[in-house]
mmCIF file of C-alpha atoms (C1' of nucleotides) in Angstrom:
data_model
loop_
_atom_site.group_PDB
_atom_site.id
_atom_site.type_symbol
_atom_site.label_atom_id
_atom_site.label_comp_id
_atom_site.label_asym_id
_atom_site.label_seq_id
_atom_site.Cartn_x
_atom_site.Cartn_y
_atom_site.Cartn_z
ATOM 1 C CA MET A 1 74.225 -34.260 -97.311
ATOM 2 C CA PHE A 2 76.028 -33.002 -100.342
ATOM 3 C CA THR A 3 75.372 -34.783 -103.468
ATOM 4 C CA SER A 4 76.574 -33.865 -107.122
ATOM 5 C CA SER A 5 76.659 -35.394 -110.615
ATOM 6 C CA ARG A 6 80.058 -34.096 -111.276
ATOM 7 C CA VAL A 7 83.021 -35.547 -110.126
ATOM 8 C CA SER A 8 84.966 -32.307 -109.983
ATOM 9 C CA SER A 9 82.390 -30.617 -107.678
ATOM 10 C CA PHE A 10 82.378 -33.719 -105.643
ATOM 11 C CA HIS A 11 86.297 -33.319 -105.305
ATOM 12 C CA ARG A 12 85.917 -29.618 -104.559
ATOM 13 C CA HIS A 13 83.461 -30.234 -101.986
ATOM 14 C CA MET A 14 85.434 -32.801 -100.169
ATOM 15 C CA LYS A 15 88.144 -29.999 -99.877
ATOM 16 C CA THR A 16 85.661 -28.094 -97.519
ATOM 17 C CA HIS A 17 85.940 -30.995 -95.163
ATOM 18 C CA ALA A 18 89.480 -31.165 -95.222
ATOM 19 C CA ASN A 19 91.483 -28.651 -93.199
ATOM 20 C CA GLU A 20 93.868 -28.060 -95.967
ATOM 21 C CA LYS A 21 94.042 -24.257 -96.608
ATOM 22 C CA SER A 22 97.248 -23.916 -98.585
ATOM 23 C CA HIS A 23 96.646 -20.281 -99.836
ATOM 24 C CA LEU A 24 98.110 -17.930 -97.282
ATOM 25 C CA CYS A 25 97.202 -14.345 -97.130
ATOM 26 C CA HIS A 26 100.693 -12.549 -96.528
ATOM 27 C CA LEU A 27 99.039 -9.518 -95.087
ATOM 28 C CA CYS A 28 97.065 -11.129 -92.182
ATOM 29 C CA LEU A 29 98.220 -14.836 -92.194
ATOM 30 C CA ARG A 30 94.889 -16.227 -92.924
ATOM 31 C CA THR A 31 94.589 -19.137 -95.053
ATOM 32 C CA PHE A 32 92.060 -20.161 -97.697
ATOM 33 C CA ARG A 33 91.417 -23.209 -99.684
ATOM 34 C CA THR A 34 91.403 -21.714 -103.049
ATOM 35 C CA VAL A 35 93.246 -19.138 -104.994
ATOM 36 C CA THR A 36 90.034 -17.414 -105.983
ATOM 37 C CA LEU A 37 88.981 -17.121 -102.305
ATOM 38 C CA LEU A 38 92.566 -15.842 -101.491
ATOM 39 C CA ARG A 39 92.356 -13.237 -104.214
ATOM 40 C CA ASN A 40 88.825 -12.223 -103.278
ATOM 41 C CA HIS A 41 90.219 -11.736 -99.570
ATOM 42 C CA ILE A 42 93.263 -9.768 -100.780
ATOM 43 C CA ASN A 43 90.947 -7.299 -102.540
ATOM 44 C CA ILE A 44 89.372 -6.747 -99.313
ATOM 45 C CA HIS A 45 92.651 -5.647 -97.919
ATOM 46 C CA THR A 46 93.825 -3.660 -100.970
ATOM 47 C CA GLY A 47 90.422 -1.999 -101.502
ATOM 48 C CA THR A 48 90.459 -3.447 -104.935
ATOM 49 C CA ARG A 49 87.114 -3.800 -106.467
ATOM 50 C CA PRO A 50 87.176 -4.649 -109.929
ATOM 51 C CA TYR A 51 83.467 -4.429 -110.548
ATOM 52 C CA LYS A 52 82.385 -1.048 -110.712
ATOM 53 C CA CYS A 53 78.946 0.256 -111.069
ATOM 54 C CA GLY A 54 78.254 2.270 -114.161
ATOM 55 C CA ASP A 55 75.446 4.332 -112.602
ATOM 56 C CA CYS A 56 76.878 5.267 -109.075
ATOM 57 C CA ASP A 57 80.338 5.295 -107.331
ATOM 58 C CA MET A 58 79.919 1.857 -105.867
ATOM 59 C CA ALA A 59 82.294 -0.943 -106.695
ATOM 60 C CA PHE A 60 82.317 -4.647 -105.707
ATOM 61 C CA VAL A 61 84.743 -7.556 -105.354
ATOM 62 C CA THR A 62 82.562 -10.024 -107.356
ATOM 63 C CA SER A 63 80.128 -9.638 -110.263
ATOM 64 C CA GLY A 64 77.430 -11.032 -108.462
ATOM 65 C CA GLU A 65 77.443 -8.418 -105.886
ATOM 66 C CA LEU A 66 77.507 -5.729 -108.484
ATOM 67 C CA LEU A 67 74.590 -7.394 -110.233
ATOM 68 C CA ARG A 68 72.634 -7.528 -107.013
ATOM 69 C CA HIS A 69 73.585 -3.989 -106.138
ATOM 70 C CA ARG A 70 72.323 -2.829 -109.598
ATOM 71 C CA ARG A 71 69.003 -4.664 -108.936
ATOM 72 C CA TYR A 72 68.590 -2.892 -105.549
ATOM 73 C CA LYS A 73 69.551 0.533 -106.696
ATOM 74 C CA HIS A 74 68.942 0.889 -110.366
ATOM 75 C CA THR A 75 67.274 -1.640 -112.368
ATOM 76 C CA HIS A 76 64.867 -2.525 -109.561
ATOM 77 C CA GLU A 77 64.426 -6.016 -110.869
ATOM 78 C CA LYS A 78 62.984 -8.164 -108.330
ATOM 79 C CA PRO A 79 62.895 -11.957 -109.456
ATOM 80 C CA PHE A 80 61.366 -13.313 -106.117
ATOM 81 C CA LYS A 81 57.817 -12.839 -105.957
ATOM 82 C CA CYS A 82 55.411 -13.816 -103.109
ATOM 83 C CA SER A 83 52.586 -16.046 -104.204
ATOM 84 C CA MET A 84 50.323 -14.653 -101.521
ATOM 85 C CA CYS A 85 50.742 -11.025 -101.912
ATOM 86 C CA LYS A 86 52.492 -8.320 -104.060
ATOM 87 C CA TYR A 87 55.745 -8.390 -102.258
ATOM 88 C CA ALA A 88 58.673 -9.072 -104.546
ATOM 89 C CA SER A 89 62.249 -8.954 -103.563
ATOM 90 C CA VAL A 90 66.028 -8.909 -105.082
ATOM 91 C CA GLU A 91 67.052 -11.877 -103.056
ATOM 92 C CA ALA A 92 65.416 -15.199 -102.383
ATOM 93 C CA SER A 93 66.286 -14.974 -98.622
ATOM 94 C CA LYS A 94 64.321 -11.817 -98.395
ATOM 95 C CA LEU A 95 61.309 -13.562 -99.905
ATOM 96 C CA LYS A 96 61.835 -16.453 -97.393
ATOM 97 C CA ARG A 97 61.977 -13.900 -94.590
ATOM 98 C CA HIS A 98 58.923 -12.177 -95.849
ATOM 99 C CA ILE A 99 56.918 -15.450 -96.146
ATOM 100 C CA ARG A 100 57.295 -15.755 -92.464
ATOM 101 C CA SER A 101 55.049 -12.716 -92.025
ATOM 102 C CA HIS A 102 52.226 -14.913 -93.739
ATOM 103 C CA THR A 103 53.044 -18.183 -91.808
ATOM 104 C CA GLY A 104 53.640 -16.589 -88.452
ATOM 105 C CA GLU A 105 56.782 -18.899 -88.121
ATOM 106 C CA ARG A 106 59.288 -17.714 -85.601
ATOM 107 C CA PRO A 107 62.278 -19.829 -85.646
ATOM 108 C CA PHE A 108 64.511 -17.733 -83.436
ATOM 109 C CA GLN A 109 63.609 -18.407 -79.731
ATOM 110 C CA CYS A 110 64.826 -16.150 -76.841
ATOM 111 C CA SER A 111 66.599 -18.206 -74.293
ATOM 112 C CA LEU A 112 65.267 -16.063 -71.451
ATOM 113 C CA CYS A 113 61.708 -15.300 -72.277
ATOM 114 C CA SER A 114 58.832 -16.666 -74.311
ATOM 115 C CA TYR A 115 59.763 -14.039 -77.096
ATOM 116 C CA ALA A 116 60.540 -15.668 -80.629
ATOM 117 C CA SER A 117 61.654 -13.912 -83.622
ATOM 118 C CA LYS A 118 61.002 -14.217 -87.296
ATOM 119 C CA ASP A 119 64.751 -13.243 -87.993
ATOM 120 C CA THR A 120 68.034 -13.255 -86.133
ATOM 121 C CA TYR A 121 68.446 -9.521 -86.047
ATOM 122 C CA LYS A 122 65.081 -8.922 -84.116
ATOM 123 C CA LEU A 123 66.185 -11.645 -81.672
ATOM 124 C CA LYS A 124 69.496 -9.967 -81.172
ATOM 125 C CA ARG A 125 67.791 -6.548 -80.654
ATOM 126 C CA HIS A 126 65.328 -8.000 -78.247
ATOM 127 C CA MET A 127 68.251 -9.437 -76.173
ATOM 128 C CA ARG A 128 69.157 -5.771 -75.384
ATOM 129 C CA THR A 129 66.052 -5.866 -73.262
ATOM 130 C CA HIS A 130 67.412 -8.406 -71.080
ATOM 131 C CA SER A 131 70.952 -7.258 -70.921
ATOM 132 C CA GLY A 132 70.172 -3.590 -70.601
ATOM 133 C CA GLU A 133 72.578 -2.599 -73.216
ATOM 134 C CA LYS A 134 72.181 0.893 -74.877
ATOM 135 C CA PRO A 135 74.567 1.136 -77.625
ATOM 136 C CA TYR A 136 73.416 4.483 -78.986
ATOM 137 C CA GLU A 137 74.325 7.746 -77.328
ATOM 138 C CA CYS A 138 73.045 11.226 -78.052
ATOM 139 C CA HIS A 139 75.881 13.349 -79.053
ATOM 140 C CA VAL A 140 74.499 16.456 -77.483
ATOM 141 C CA CYS A 141 73.000 15.285 -74.121
ATOM 142 C CA HIS A 142 74.717 11.738 -73.839
ATOM 143 C CA ALA A 143 71.455 10.002 -73.099
ATOM 144 C CA ARG A 144 71.696 6.275 -74.218
ATOM 145 C CA PHE A 145 69.311 4.368 -76.266
ATOM 146 C CA THR A 146 68.514 0.852 -77.010
ATOM 147 C CA GLN A 147 67.718 1.479 -80.621
ATOM 148 C CA SER A 148 69.174 3.866 -83.230
ATOM 149 C CA GLY A 149 65.687 4.960 -84.372
ATOM 150 C CA THR A 150 64.829 5.959 -80.937
ATOM 151 C CA MET A 151 67.828 7.943 -80.498
ATOM 152 C CA LYS A 152 67.326 9.728 -83.845
ATOM 153 C CA ILE A 153 63.736 10.785 -82.821
ATOM 154 C CA HIS A 154 65.183 12.068 -79.596
ATOM 155 C CA VAL A 155 67.827 14.176 -81.477
ATOM 156 C CA LEU A 156 65.296 15.419 -83.745
ATOM 157 C CA GLN A 157 62.722 16.545 -81.131
ATOM 158 C CA LYS A 158 65.098 17.735 -78.518
ATOM 159 C CA HIS A 159 68.243 19.290 -80.361
ATOM 160 C CA SER A 160 66.946 20.285 -83.662
ATOM 161 C CA GLU A 161 65.764 23.635 -84.775
ATOM 162 C CA ASN A 162 63.351 22.530 -87.451
ATOM 163 C CA VAL A 163 61.312 20.208 -85.443
ATOM 164 C CA PRO A 164 58.615 18.726 -87.626
ATOM 165 C CA LYS A 165 55.044 19.038 -86.288
ATOM 166 C CA TYR A 166 51.824 17.326 -87.175
ATOM 167 C CA GLU A 167 48.619 19.425 -87.320
ATOM 168 C CA CYS A 168 45.438 17.690 -86.719
ATOM 169 C CA PRO A 169 43.100 17.952 -89.747
ATOM 170 C CA HIS A 170 40.001 18.121 -87.404
ATOM 171 C CA CYS A 171 41.018 20.265 -84.679
ATOM 172 C CA ALA A 172 44.338 22.116 -85.476
ATOM 173 C CA THR A 173 46.043 20.496 -82.530
ATOM 174 C CA ILE A 174 49.749 20.492 -83.170
ATOM 175 C CA ILE A 175 51.419 17.136 -82.048
ATOM 176 C CA ALA A 176 55.208 16.405 -82.305
ATOM 177 C CA ARG A 177 55.076 12.886 -83.302
ATOM 178 C CA LYS A 178 53.134 11.018 -86.071
ATOM 179 C CA SER A 179 52.366 8.174 -83.788
ATOM 180 C CA ASP A 180 51.031 10.412 -81.134
ATOM 181 C CA MET A 181 48.737 12.091 -83.897
ATOM 182 C CA ARG A 182 47.300 8.571 -84.557
ATOM 183 C CA VAL A 183 46.546 8.247 -80.867
ATOM 184 C CA HIS A 184 45.021 11.711 -80.814
ATOM 185 C CA LEU A 185 42.701 10.893 -83.881
ATOM 186 C CA ARG A 186 41.826 7.573 -82.362
ATOM 187 C CA ASN A 187 40.920 8.785 -78.962
ATOM 188 C CA LEU A 188 39.299 12.355 -79.930
ATOM 189 C CA HIS A 189 38.019 11.924 -83.644
ATOM 190 C CA THR A 190 36.846 8.330 -84.243
ATOM 191 C CA TYR A 191 33.199 7.578 -84.247
ATOM 192 C CA LYS A 192 32.002 5.600 -81.188
ATOM 193 C CA ALA A 193 29.001 3.547 -81.425
ATOM 194 C CA THR A 194 28.018 4.166 -77.751
ATOM 195 C CA GLU A 195 26.625 7.568 -77.042
ATOM 196 C CA MET A 196 28.613 9.997 -75.007
ATOM 197 C CA LYS A 197 26.234 12.211 -72.851
ATOM 198 C CA CYS A 198 26.859 16.012 -71.977
ATOM 199 C CA ARG A 199 27.320 16.184 -68.247
ATOM 200 C CA HIS A 200 25.377 19.564 -68.248
ATOM 201 C CA CYS A 201 22.488 18.947 -70.755
ATOM 202 C CA SER A 202 20.702 16.054 -72.544
ATOM 203 C CA SER A 203 22.838 16.278 -75.783
ATOM 204 C CA VAL A 204 24.633 13.007 -76.892
ATOM 205 C CA PHE A 205 27.679 12.787 -79.086
ATOM 206 C CA HIS A 206 29.529 9.880 -80.771
ATOM 207 C CA GLU A 207 32.828 11.797 -81.236
ATOM 208 C CA ARG A 208 34.867 12.836 -78.004
ATOM 209 C CA TYR A 209 36.201 15.927 -79.391
ATOM 210 C CA ALA A 210 32.594 17.199 -80.274
ATOM 211 C CA LEU A 211 31.554 16.281 -76.632
ATOM 212 C CA ILE A 212 34.470 18.338 -75.228
ATOM 213 C CA GLN A 213 33.747 21.393 -77.485
ATOM 214 C CA HIS A 214 30.184 21.250 -76.774
ATOM 215 C CA GLN A 215 30.716 20.948 -73.026
ATOM 216 C CA LYS A 216 32.948 24.213 -73.102
ATOM 217 C CA THR A 217 29.783 26.045 -74.325
ATOM 218 C CA HIS A 218 28.284 25.458 -70.788
ATOM 219 C CA LYS A 219 31.370 27.275 -69.184
ATOM 220 C CA ASN A 220 30.242 30.694 -67.387
ATOM 221 C CA GLU A 221 26.670 29.852 -68.691
ATOM 222 C CA LYS A 222 23.965 30.786 -66.167
ATOM 223 C CA ARG A 223 22.113 27.690 -66.887
ATOM 224 C CA PHE A 224 19.542 27.784 -64.042
ATOM 225 C CA LYS A 225 16.867 30.304 -64.953
ATOM 226 C CA CYS A 226 13.918 31.108 -62.741
ATOM 227 C CA LYS A 227 10.503 30.643 -64.582
ATOM 228 C CA HIS A 228 8.734 33.449 -62.519
ATOM 229 C CA CYS A 229 11.396 36.112 -62.975
ATOM 230 C CA ASN A 230 14.594 37.207 -64.975
ATOM 231 C CA TYR A 231 16.900 35.718 -62.297
ATOM 232 C CA ALA A 232 19.613 33.425 -63.521
ATOM 233 C CA CYS A 233 22.404 31.571 -61.955
ATOM 234 C CA LYS A 234 25.282 29.012 -62.518
ATOM 235 C CA GLN A 235 24.505 26.772 -59.557
ATOM 236 C CA GLU A 236 21.424 24.865 -58.626
ATOM 237 C CA ARG A 237 21.733 25.520 -54.965
ATOM 238 C CA HIS A 238 21.566 29.345 -55.617
ATOM 239 C CA MET A 239 18.341 28.752 -57.630
ATOM 240 C CA THR A 240 16.848 26.792 -54.669
ATOM 241 C CA VAL A 241 17.352 29.757 -52.399
ATOM 242 C CA HIS A 242 15.859 32.175 -54.970
ATOM 243 C CA MET A 243 12.887 30.028 -55.380
ATOM 244 C CA ARG A 244 11.925 30.688 -51.903
ATOM 245 C CA THR A 245 11.384 34.494 -52.678
ATOM 246 C CA HIS A 246 8.410 33.043 -54.823
ATOM 247 C CA THR A 247 7.089 30.415 -52.578
ATOM 248 C CA GLY A 248 7.356 32.290 -49.551
ATOM 249 C CA GLU A 249 9.174 29.240 -47.900
ATOM 250 C CA LYS A 250 11.334 30.094 -44.815
ATOM 251 C CA PRO A 251 12.892 26.873 -43.601
ATOM 252 C CA PHE A 252 15.368 28.278 -40.813
ATOM 253 C CA THR A 253 13.722 29.124 -37.576
ATOM 254 C CA CYS A 254 15.529 31.085 -34.649
ATOM 255 C CA LEU A 255 15.330 28.715 -31.469
ATOM 256 C CA SER A 256 15.150 31.797 -29.400
ATOM 257 C CA CYS A 257 12.481 33.948 -30.848
ATOM 258 C CA ASN A 258 10.926 31.684 -33.457
ATOM 259 C CA LYS A 259 11.621 34.113 -36.284
ATOM 260 C CA ARG A 260 11.800 32.438 -39.723
ATOM 261 C CA PHE A 261 14.408 32.981 -42.476
ATOM 262 C CA ARG A 262 14.887 31.757 -46.122
ATOM 263 C CA GLN A 263 18.492 31.490 -45.738
ATOM 264 C CA LYS A 264 20.631 29.864 -43.097
ATOM 265 C CA GLN A 265 23.113 32.734 -43.442
ATOM 266 C CA LEU A 266 20.378 35.428 -42.425
ATOM 267 C CA LEU A 267 19.438 33.216 -39.522
ATOM 268 C CA SER A 268 22.886 33.106 -38.253
ATOM 269 C CA VAL A 269 23.519 36.756 -38.654
ATOM 270 C CA HIS A 270 20.167 37.342 -36.836
ATOM 271 C CA PHE A 271 21.059 35.019 -33.957
ATOM 272 C CA LYS A 272 24.551 36.687 -33.569
ATOM 273 C CA LYS A 273 22.971 40.262 -33.276
ATOM 274 C CA TYR A 274 20.013 39.649 -31.088
ATOM 275 C CA HIS A 275 20.748 36.514 -29.020
ATOM 276 C CA ASP A 276 24.683 36.302 -28.678
ATOM 277 C CA PRO A 277 26.142 38.024 -25.579
ATOM 278 C CA SER A 278 29.343 38.119 -27.032
ATOM 279 C CA PHE A 279 28.214 40.149 -29.948
ATOM 280 C CA ILE A 280 29.863 43.468 -30.197
ATOM 281 C CA PRO A 281 27.255 46.290 -31.164
ATOM 282 C CA ALA A 282 27.964 49.352 -33.401
ATOM 283 C CA VAL A 283 30.726 51.252 -32.007
ATOM 284 C CA PHE A 284 31.646 53.490 -34.843
ATOM 285 C CA GLU A 285 29.086 56.519 -35.125
ATOM 286 C CA CYS A 286 28.574 58.206 -38.202
ATOM 287 C CA PRO A 287 29.334 62.005 -37.360
ATOM 288 C CA LYS A 288 26.572 63.239 -40.018
ATOM 289 C CA CYS A 289 23.675 61.097 -39.414
ATOM 290 C CA GLY A 290 24.596 59.423 -35.961
ATOM 291 C CA LYS A 291 24.081 55.734 -37.544
ATOM 292 C CA GLY A 292 26.056 53.180 -35.742
ATOM 293 C CA PHE A 293 28.368 50.665 -37.253
ATOM 294 C CA SER A 294 30.305 47.541 -35.921
ATOM 295 C CA ARG A 295 33.404 48.324 -38.219
ATOM 296 C CA TRP A 296 35.242 51.603 -39.154
ATOM 297 C CA VAL A 297 34.282 52.275 -42.862
ATOM 298 C CA VAL A 298 35.880 55.020 -45.009
ATOM 299 C CA TYR A 299 33.372 56.509 -47.687
ATOM 300 C "C1'" DA B 1 91.729 -26.485 -112.414
ATOM 301 C "C1'" DA B 2 90.266 -21.908 -112.994
ATOM 302 C "C1'" DT B 3 86.710 -18.905 -113.574
ATOM 303 C "C1'" DC B 4 81.990 -17.146 -113.821
ATOM 304 C "C1'" DT B 5 77.591 -17.132 -112.010
ATOM 305 C "C1'" DA B 6 73.802 -17.741 -108.727
ATOM 306 C "C1'" DC B 7 72.632 -19.003 -104.289
ATOM 307 C "C1'" DG B 8 72.313 -18.709 -99.391
ATOM 308 C "C1'" DC B 9 73.317 -16.964 -94.781
ATOM 309 C "C1'" DG B 10 74.279 -13.483 -91.890
ATOM 310 C "C1'" DC B 11 74.775 -8.776 -90.206
ATOM 311 C "C1'" DC B 12 73.479 -4.070 -89.969
ATOM 312 C "C1'" DC B 13 70.481 -0.454 -91.059
ATOM 313 C "C1'" DT B 14 66.197 2.346 -91.620
ATOM 314 C "C1'" DC B 15 61.413 3.253 -91.391
ATOM 315 C "C1'" DT B 16 57.119 2.591 -89.061
ATOM 316 C "C1'" DG B 17 53.833 2.105 -85.510
ATOM 317 C "C1'" DC B 18 52.018 0.513 -81.023
ATOM 318 C "C1'" DT B 19 52.534 0.796 -75.833
ATOM 319 C "C1'" DG B 20 52.866 2.239 -71.160
ATOM 320 C "C1'" DG B 21 54.834 5.673 -67.837
ATOM 321 C "C1'" DT B 22 54.875 10.659 -66.773
ATOM 322 C "C1'" DG B 23 54.254 15.361 -66.309
ATOM 323 C "C1'" DC B 24 51.028 19.006 -66.924
ATOM 324 C "C1'" DC B 25 46.521 21.190 -66.757
ATOM 325 C "C1'" DA B 26 41.637 21.897 -66.286
ATOM 326 C "C1'" DG B 27 37.619 20.728 -63.938
ATOM 327 C "C1'" DA C 1 43.358 18.660 -52.899
ATOM 328 C "C1'" DC C 2 42.070 15.334 -56.016
ATOM 329 C "C1'" DT C 3 41.047 13.378 -60.405
ATOM 330 C "C1'" DG C 4 40.850 12.304 -65.269
ATOM 331 C "C1'" DG C 5 42.547 13.350 -69.721
ATOM 332 C "C1'" DC C 6 46.029 14.319 -73.007
ATOM 333 C "C1'" DA C 7 50.403 15.414 -75.161
ATOM 334 C "C1'" DC C 8 55.171 13.844 -74.473
ATOM 335 C "C1'" DC C 9 58.629 10.547 -74.398
ATOM 336 C "C1'" DA C 10 61.499 6.325 -74.392
ATOM 337 C "C1'" DG C 11 60.887 1.358 -75.123
ATOM 338 C "C1'" DC C 12 60.436 -2.052 -78.207
ATOM 339 C "C1'" DA C 13 58.909 -5.042 -82.248
ATOM 340 C "C1'" DG C 14 57.358 -5.777 -87.250
ATOM 341 C "C1'" DA C 15 58.883 -5.290 -92.031
ATOM 342 C "C1'" DG C 16 61.993 -4.719 -95.333
ATOM 343 C "C1'" DG C 17 66.577 -2.673 -97.732
ATOM 344 C "C1'" DG C 18 71.447 -3.258 -98.716
ATOM 345 C "C1'" DC C 19 75.806 -5.555 -98.635
ATOM 346 C "C1'" DG C 20 79.778 -8.971 -97.078
ATOM 347 C "C1'" DC C 21 81.079 -13.268 -98.032
ATOM 348 C "C1'" DG C 22 81.427 -18.221 -98.504
ATOM 349 C "C1'" DT C 23 79.867 -22.333 -101.446
ATOM 350 C "C1'" DA C 24 77.975 -24.925 -105.218
ATOM 351 C "C1'" DG C 25 76.674 -25.300 -110.176
ATOM 352 C "C1'" DA C 26 78.016 -24.296 -114.764
ATOM 353 C "C1'" DT C 27 81.632 -22.922 -117.950
ATOM 354 C "C1'" DT C 28 85.920 -22.225 -120.052
#
DNA sequence: AATCTACGCGCCCTCTGCTGGTGCCAG
DNA sequence: ACTGGCACCAGCAGAGGGCGCGTAGATT
């Protein structure tokens, strides 16, 4: 509802409801209500921008645009201040948009899903996820992207020579993307309240990277040491067999002659040699000492 | 009525950061 | 051969900057 204390303003406003557009642009045949609007419009055709910025090459059709430009680029004057944080803006509409980040208000509802946006642009951008539209094309490999920023990163990482790299301050790992570095730091270098145990010993850690580094120290380590002699080995099963040399235990018995063995393999060799009819005895005889061998061996 | 000025809306852009799928590699 | 972990990668949303342009208030 329009109200005004001035008759002139009222009359002018009423003209906005009338379709009377008597001022014709002779370049595109578009019509305007006032001569000022027509003049501004013609300035767009002719490129006439009377309001020039004194600090850069920009020029504008109206003085208001110039003032706003100067605030953005040169004076940095931000008259619109947020009452809830330090944010300040050049334009009131920007403050209004910013305040939605405090209130959580999302006036722009997607018609196809539950998503709602705080501003029109985000909704428009979101709609590409439904349409499948990918407006941005890589000029090198012609891959297509939904957002310009995604394409920019793609070109930088895939087609640029001086690819930026991010080095982890804790472990010197090189990672291509800043956001991935955050993931790396979160997964490997953040303190965790719950203890992480070493899979080889009783050590515990609160940082995953420290655990991994520690576990590497166990690699090639002969962790199983005999308490009776100098013997050491990597696997527990080897130590079990070795211990029988100290205990005298011989758990494997030959069913044919009751001879006992410490290892299953020794029993197997014994059985084949003495009780298996298909066993081929030594056929290659040493020409010097006469000892027989089952295989031909060159010394 | 014409003009200047301030305001509001809309559009487009960039920067930022999180997420989940994927391929590779070590265990 | 299988599995879990990690860097790589594209998809996607949040926040904010900058400008075009129409309209209303104020002034000439």
